[in-house]
XYZ file of C-alpha atoms in Angstrom:
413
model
C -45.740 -57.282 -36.123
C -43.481 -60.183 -35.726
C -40.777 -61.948 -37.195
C -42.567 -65.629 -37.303
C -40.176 -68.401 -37.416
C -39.528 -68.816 -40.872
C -36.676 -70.421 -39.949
C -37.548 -72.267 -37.092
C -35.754 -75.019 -35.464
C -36.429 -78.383 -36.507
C -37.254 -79.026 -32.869
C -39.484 -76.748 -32.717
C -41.497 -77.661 -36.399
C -41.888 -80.838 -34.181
C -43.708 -79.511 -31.532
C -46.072 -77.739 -33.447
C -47.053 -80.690 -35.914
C -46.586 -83.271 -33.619
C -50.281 -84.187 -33.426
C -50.698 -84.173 -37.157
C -51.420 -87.757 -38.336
C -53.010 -89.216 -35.381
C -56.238 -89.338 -36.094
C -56.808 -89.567 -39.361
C -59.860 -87.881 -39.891
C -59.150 -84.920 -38.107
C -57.132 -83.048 -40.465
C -55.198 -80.027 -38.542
C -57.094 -77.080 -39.736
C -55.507 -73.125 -39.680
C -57.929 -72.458 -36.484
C -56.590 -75.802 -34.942
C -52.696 -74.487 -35.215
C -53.787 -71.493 -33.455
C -55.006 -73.315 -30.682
C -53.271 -74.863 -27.647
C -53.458 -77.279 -24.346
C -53.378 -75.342 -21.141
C -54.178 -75.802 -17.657
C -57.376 -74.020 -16.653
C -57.922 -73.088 -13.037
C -62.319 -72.816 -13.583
C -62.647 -71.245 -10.158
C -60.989 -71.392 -6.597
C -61.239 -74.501 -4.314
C -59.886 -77.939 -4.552
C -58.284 -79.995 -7.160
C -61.768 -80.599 -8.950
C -60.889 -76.855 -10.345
C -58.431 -78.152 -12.470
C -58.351 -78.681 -16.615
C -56.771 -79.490 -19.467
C -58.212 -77.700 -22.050
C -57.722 -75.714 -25.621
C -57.578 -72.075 -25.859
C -56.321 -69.289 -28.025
C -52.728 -69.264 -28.557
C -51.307 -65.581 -26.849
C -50.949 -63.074 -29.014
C -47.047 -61.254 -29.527
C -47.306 -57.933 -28.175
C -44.495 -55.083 -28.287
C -41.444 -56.288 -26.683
C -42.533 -59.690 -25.855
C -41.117 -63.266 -26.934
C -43.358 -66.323 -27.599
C -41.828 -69.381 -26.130
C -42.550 -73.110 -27.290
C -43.300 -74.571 -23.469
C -41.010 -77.666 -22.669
C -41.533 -77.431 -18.627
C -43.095 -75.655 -15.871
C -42.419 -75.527 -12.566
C -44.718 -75.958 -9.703
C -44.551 -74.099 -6.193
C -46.114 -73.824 -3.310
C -47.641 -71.059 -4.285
C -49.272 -72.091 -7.259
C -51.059 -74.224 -4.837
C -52.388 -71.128 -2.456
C -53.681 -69.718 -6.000
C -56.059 -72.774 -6.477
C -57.234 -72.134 -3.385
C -57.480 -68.132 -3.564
C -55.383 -67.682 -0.332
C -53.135 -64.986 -1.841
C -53.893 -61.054 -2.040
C -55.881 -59.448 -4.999
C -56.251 -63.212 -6.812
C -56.848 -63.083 -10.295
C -60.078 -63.444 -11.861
C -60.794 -67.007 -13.026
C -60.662 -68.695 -15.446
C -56.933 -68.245 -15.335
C -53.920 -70.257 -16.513
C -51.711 -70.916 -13.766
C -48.150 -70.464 -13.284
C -45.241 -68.333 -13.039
C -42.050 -69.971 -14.791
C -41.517 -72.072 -17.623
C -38.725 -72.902 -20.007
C -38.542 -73.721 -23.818
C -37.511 -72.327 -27.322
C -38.240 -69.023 -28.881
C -40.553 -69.431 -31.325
C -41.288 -65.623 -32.744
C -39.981 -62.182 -31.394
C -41.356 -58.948 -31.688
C -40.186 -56.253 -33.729
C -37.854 -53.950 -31.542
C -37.374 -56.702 -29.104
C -33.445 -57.139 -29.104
C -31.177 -59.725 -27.966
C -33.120 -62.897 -28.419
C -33.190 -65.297 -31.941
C -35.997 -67.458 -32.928
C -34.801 -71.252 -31.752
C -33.076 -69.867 -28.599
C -33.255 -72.035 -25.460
C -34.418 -70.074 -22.668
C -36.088 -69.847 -19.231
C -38.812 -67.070 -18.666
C -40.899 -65.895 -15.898
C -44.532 -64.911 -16.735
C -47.144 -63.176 -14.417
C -49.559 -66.364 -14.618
C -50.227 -68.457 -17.671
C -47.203 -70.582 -17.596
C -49.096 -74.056 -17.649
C -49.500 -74.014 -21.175
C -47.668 -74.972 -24.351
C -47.261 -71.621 -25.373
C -46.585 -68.286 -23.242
C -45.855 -64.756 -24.916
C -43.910 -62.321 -21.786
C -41.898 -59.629 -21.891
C -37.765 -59.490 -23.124
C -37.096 -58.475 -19.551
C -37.950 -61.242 -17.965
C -36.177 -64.084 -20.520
C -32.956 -65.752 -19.790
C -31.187 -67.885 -21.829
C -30.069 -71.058 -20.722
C -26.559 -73.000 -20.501
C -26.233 -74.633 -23.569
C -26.125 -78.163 -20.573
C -29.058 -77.121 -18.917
C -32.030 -79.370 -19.235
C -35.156 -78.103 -19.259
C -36.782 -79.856 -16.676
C -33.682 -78.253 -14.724
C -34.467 -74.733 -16.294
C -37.751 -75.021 -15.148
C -36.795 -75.661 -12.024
C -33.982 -73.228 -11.417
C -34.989 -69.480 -12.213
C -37.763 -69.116 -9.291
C -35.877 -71.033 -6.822
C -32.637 -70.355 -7.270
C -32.837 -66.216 -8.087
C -35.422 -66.138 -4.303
C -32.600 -68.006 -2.030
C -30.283 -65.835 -3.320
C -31.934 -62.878 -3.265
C -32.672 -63.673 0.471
C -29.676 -64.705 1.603
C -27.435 -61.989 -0.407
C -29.430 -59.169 -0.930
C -31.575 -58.922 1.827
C -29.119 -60.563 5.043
C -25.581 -60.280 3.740
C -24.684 -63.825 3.966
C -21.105 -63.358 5.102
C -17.905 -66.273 5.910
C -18.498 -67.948 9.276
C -22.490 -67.018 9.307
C -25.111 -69.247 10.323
C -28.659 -69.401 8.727
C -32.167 -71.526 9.827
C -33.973 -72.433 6.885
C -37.926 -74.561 6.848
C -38.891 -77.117 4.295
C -35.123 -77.598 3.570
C -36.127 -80.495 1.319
C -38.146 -78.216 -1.062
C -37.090 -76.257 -3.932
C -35.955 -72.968 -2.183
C -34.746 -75.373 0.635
C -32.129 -76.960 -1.129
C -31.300 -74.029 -3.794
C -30.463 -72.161 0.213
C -28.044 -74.849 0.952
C -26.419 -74.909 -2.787
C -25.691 -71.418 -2.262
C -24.983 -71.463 1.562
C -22.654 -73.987 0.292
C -20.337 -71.404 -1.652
C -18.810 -69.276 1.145
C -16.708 -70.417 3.763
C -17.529 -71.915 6.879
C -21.929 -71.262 6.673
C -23.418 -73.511 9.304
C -26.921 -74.412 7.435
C -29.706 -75.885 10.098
C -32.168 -77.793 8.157
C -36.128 -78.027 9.243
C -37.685 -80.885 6.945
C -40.192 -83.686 7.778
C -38.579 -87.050 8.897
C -38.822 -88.700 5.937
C -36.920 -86.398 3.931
C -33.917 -86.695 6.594
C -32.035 -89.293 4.527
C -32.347 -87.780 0.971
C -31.187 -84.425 2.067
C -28.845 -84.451 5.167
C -25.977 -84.325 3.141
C -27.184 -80.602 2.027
C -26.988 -79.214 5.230
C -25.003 -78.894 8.830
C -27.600 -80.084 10.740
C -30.658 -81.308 10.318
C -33.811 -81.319 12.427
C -37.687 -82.661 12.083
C -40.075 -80.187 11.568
C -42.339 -81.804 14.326
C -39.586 -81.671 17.511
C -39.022 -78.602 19.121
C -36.283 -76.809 17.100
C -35.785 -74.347 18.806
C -33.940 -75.741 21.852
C -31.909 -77.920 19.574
C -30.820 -75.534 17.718
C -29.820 -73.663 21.294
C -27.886 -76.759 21.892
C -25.339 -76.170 19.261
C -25.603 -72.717 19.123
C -26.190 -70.917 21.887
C -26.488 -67.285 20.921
C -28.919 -68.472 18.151
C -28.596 -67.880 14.492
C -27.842 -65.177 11.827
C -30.185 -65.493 9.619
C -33.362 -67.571 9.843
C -35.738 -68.134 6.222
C -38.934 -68.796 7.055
C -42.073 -70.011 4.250
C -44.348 -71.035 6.967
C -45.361 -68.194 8.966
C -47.598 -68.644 12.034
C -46.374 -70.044 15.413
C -43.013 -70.436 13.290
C -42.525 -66.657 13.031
C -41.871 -65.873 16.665
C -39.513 -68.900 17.068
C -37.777 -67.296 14.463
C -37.204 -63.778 15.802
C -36.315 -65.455 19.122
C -33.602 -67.607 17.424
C -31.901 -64.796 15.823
C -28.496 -63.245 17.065
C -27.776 -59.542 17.531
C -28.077 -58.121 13.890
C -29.571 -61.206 12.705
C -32.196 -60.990 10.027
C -35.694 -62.745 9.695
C -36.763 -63.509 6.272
C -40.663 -64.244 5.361
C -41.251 -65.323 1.941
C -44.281 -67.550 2.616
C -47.111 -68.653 4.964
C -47.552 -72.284 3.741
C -48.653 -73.080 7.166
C -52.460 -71.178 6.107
C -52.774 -74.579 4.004
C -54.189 -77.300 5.742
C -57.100 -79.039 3.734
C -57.675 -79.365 0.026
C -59.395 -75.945 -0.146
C -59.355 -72.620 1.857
C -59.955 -73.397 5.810
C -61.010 -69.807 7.329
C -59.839 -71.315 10.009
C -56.232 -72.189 9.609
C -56.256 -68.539 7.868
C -57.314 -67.565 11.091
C -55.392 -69.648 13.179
C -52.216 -68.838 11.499
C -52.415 -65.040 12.107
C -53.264 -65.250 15.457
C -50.235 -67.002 15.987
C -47.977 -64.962 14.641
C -46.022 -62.578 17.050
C -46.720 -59.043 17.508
C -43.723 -57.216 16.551
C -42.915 -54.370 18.698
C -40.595 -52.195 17.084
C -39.162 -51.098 20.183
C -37.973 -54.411 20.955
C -36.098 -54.819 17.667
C -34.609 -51.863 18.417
C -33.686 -53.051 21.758
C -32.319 -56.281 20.637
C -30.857 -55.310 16.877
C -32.776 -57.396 15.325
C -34.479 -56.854 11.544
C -37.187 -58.467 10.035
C -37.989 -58.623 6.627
C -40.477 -59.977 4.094
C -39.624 -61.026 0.228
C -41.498 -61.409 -2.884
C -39.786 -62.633 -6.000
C -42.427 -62.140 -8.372
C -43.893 -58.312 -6.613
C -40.361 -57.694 -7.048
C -40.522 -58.383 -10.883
C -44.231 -57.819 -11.722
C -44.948 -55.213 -9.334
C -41.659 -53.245 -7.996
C -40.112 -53.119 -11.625
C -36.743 -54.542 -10.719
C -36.458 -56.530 -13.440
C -32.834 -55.055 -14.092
C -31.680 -56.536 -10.603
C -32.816 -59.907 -11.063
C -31.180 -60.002 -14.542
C -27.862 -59.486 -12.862
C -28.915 -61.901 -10.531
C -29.221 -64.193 -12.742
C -26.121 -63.728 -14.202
C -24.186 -64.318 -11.348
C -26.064 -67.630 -10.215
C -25.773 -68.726 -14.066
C -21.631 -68.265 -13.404
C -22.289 -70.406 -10.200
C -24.372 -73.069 -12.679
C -21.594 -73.121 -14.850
C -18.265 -73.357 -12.505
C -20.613 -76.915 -11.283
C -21.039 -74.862 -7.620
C -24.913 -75.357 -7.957
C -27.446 -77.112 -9.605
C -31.391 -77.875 -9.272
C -32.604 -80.520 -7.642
C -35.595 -82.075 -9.846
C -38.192 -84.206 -7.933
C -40.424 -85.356 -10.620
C -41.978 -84.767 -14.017
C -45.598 -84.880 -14.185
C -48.068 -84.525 -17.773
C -50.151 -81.460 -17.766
C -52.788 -83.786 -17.450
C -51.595 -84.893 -13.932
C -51.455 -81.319 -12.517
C -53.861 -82.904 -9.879
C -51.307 -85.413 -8.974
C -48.434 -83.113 -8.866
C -50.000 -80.660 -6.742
C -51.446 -82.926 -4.250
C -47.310 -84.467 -3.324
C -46.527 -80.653 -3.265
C -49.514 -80.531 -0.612
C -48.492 -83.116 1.499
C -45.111 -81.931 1.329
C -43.951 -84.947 -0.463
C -41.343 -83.426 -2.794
C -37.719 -83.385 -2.464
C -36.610 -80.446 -4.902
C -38.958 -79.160 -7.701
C -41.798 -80.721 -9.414
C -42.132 -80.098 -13.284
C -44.791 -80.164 -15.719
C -43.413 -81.870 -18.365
C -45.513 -80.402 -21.821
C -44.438 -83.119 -23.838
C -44.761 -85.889 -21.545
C -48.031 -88.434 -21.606
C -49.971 -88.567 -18.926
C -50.779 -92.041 -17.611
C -54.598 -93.624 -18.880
C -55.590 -92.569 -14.955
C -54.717 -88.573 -15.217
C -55.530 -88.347 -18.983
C -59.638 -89.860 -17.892
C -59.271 -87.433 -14.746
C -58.620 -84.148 -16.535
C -60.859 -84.315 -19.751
C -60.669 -81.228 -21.646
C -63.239 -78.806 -21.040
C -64.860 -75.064 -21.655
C -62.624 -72.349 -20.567
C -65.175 -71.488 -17.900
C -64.644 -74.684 -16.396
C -68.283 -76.261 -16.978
C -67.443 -79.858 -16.067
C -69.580 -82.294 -13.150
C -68.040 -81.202 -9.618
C -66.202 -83.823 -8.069
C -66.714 -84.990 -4.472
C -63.482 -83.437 -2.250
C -61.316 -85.867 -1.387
C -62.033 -88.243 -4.316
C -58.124 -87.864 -4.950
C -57.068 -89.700 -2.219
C -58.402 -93.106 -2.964
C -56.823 -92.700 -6.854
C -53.711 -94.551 -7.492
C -50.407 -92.628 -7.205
C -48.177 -92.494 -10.216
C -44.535 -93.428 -10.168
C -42.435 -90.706 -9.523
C -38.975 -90.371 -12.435
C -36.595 -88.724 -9.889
């Protein structure tokens, strides 16, 4: 049982009817409301697994919320799921996505805490490309009444992970230094925000050239990601670093433990480097771990050193910790609202031009986040590219690499 929004905000009665009226002859029926637009992931490969289609609105389960989608954010990772790079992938056909922002629109009985019409960001184990998402109380926040929510989108992931990292897991402490890749990107620049709030943090930035301008007021120094790093860093700091945040993994992983300072700690949270091409290369999979360093755990011992490995979303889907995060959140919420940090959007993109957006993330165009924007129209180029189609994804293959020759769309930030 729920409480359906009687009462629903006038935004929100928008949303819903907003189609009504278009076309004429197409009256909105009862099965038509319960229906909604969603990314489809059809199978793993390249971008040619990617829909728009209508499915089933979720159904409200015990302690849930369902949330009217205004944005979703995009990661890396979402990217390594198209391609089926990650550990026990799910099963397609599967709606992508892990966060998303928007408005209540029903709650479940017994679910307290939460009013239909609130503004909130969520995180949801998959199925956050869509215009609707049901997920669990636990894992709802409500946003700053200032908050956008392109910026909603693009804060809860980002923002709760650096943190995490840099709090929870290495002790960031006054007069510490920390290394952190792809500075430019979302985690990148939510690290310097936050390295940003205690004293005296010396931040060393890894980002590709032309990024350097955009950013390089973010961090102490910056450095291209193609030069050798390590003996630059060296330069200025001789004993090496306290704390080094690595997303890339391979060759990068050993420079990192070498880098690190007597009770310095090495953070993994990613292993973008295993994506090369437009769909799963065995061999950059292959050439990746072979690169990495061996640990010996005598040597840490030897040298003080600790490694480490986070997962935001094992942590919440998988380790039950959702309590943690909420306080978290809390705290970086405090930060949001004192003006000491704030997301860094890149660029909204229509469901429809999920193809688009995830080929910049790719090539490691983005500076900040990039959002799916629900409510935005897609351009006459993505809407012809992503036709709607069966769930299962039953559409003409497209030749790999087609993307490449299509025209790029303007980007808003």
């Amino acid at each position: 049982m729920a409480k359906e929004g009687a009462d629903m905000t006038e935004e929100t009665e928008y949303m819903i009817n907003r189609n009504v009226g278009k076309e004429p002859e197409n009256v909105e029926t009862t099965s038509d409301a319960k229906e909604m637009r969603a990314v489809i992931l059809a199978g793993f490969g390249g971008l040619n697994k990617l829909r728009v289609t209508k499915k089933p609105m979720p159904e409200l389960q015990d302690g849930e919320v369902k949330i009217r989608v205004k944005a979703c954010g995009l990661n890396f990772l979402d990217l390594m799921v198209r391609q089926g790079t990650i550990d026990n992938p799910p099963k397609p056909p599967v709606v992508p996505g892990f966060e998303c922002s928007g408005i209540i629109e029903s709650v479940a009985e017994n679910t307290a805490g939460f009013e239909i019409g609130d503004r909130v960001m969520a995180f949801v184990n998959y199925n956050a490309w869509a215009e609707v998402v049901c997920t669990p109380v636990d894992f709802v926040y409500k946003m700053p009444d200032e908050m956008t929510f392109a910026e909603a989108a693009a804060f809860s992931l980002n923002f709760v992970a650096a943190y995490m990292m840099l709090f929870e897991v290495a002790n960031l402490r006054e007069g510490m230094s920390v290394l952190v890749h792809s500075a430019g990107g979302g985690v990148g620049q939510a690290v310097a925000q936050l390295c940003s709030t205690v004293p005296n943090v010396t931040v060393f930035g890894i980002a590709s050239c032309f990024k350097h301008t955009a950013i390089r007021d973010s961090v102490t120094h910056l450095f291209d990601r193609n030069i050798d790093y390590m003996q630059e860093v060296k330069k200025i700091s001789p004993e090496g670093v306290d704390i080094v945040l690595d997303c890339l993994c391979g060759e990068n992983t050993g420079k990192g433990l070498t880098l690190l300072k007597p009770l310095g700690t090495y953070i993994l949270y990613g292993a973008s480097n295993m994506v090369t091409g437009e769909t799963k290369s065995f061999f950059s999979f292959a050439k990746s771990w072979w690169q990495v360093e061996k640990v010996n755990p005598i040597k840490l011992y030897e040298e003080n050193k600790v490694i480490a490995g986070f997962s935001l979303l094992n942590l919440l889907f998988k380790h039950g910790k959702s309590s943690l995060v909420k306080s978290v959140m809390d705290k970086l919420l405090c930060l949001y609202d004192q003006k000491k940090i704030k997301p860094v959007v890149d660029s909204l993109w229509a469901l429809e031009e999920v193809k688009e957006a995830m080929q910049r993330i790719h090539d490691r165009g983005n500076i900040g986040k990039l959002i799916l924007d629900v409510e935005k129209a897609p351009t006459p180029l993505m809407a012809s590219d992503s036709t709607e189609t069966s769930e299962a994804g039953e559409e003409e293959e497209e030749p790999e690499g087609d993307n490449d020759s299509k025209e790029r769309m303007p980007f808003i930030h």
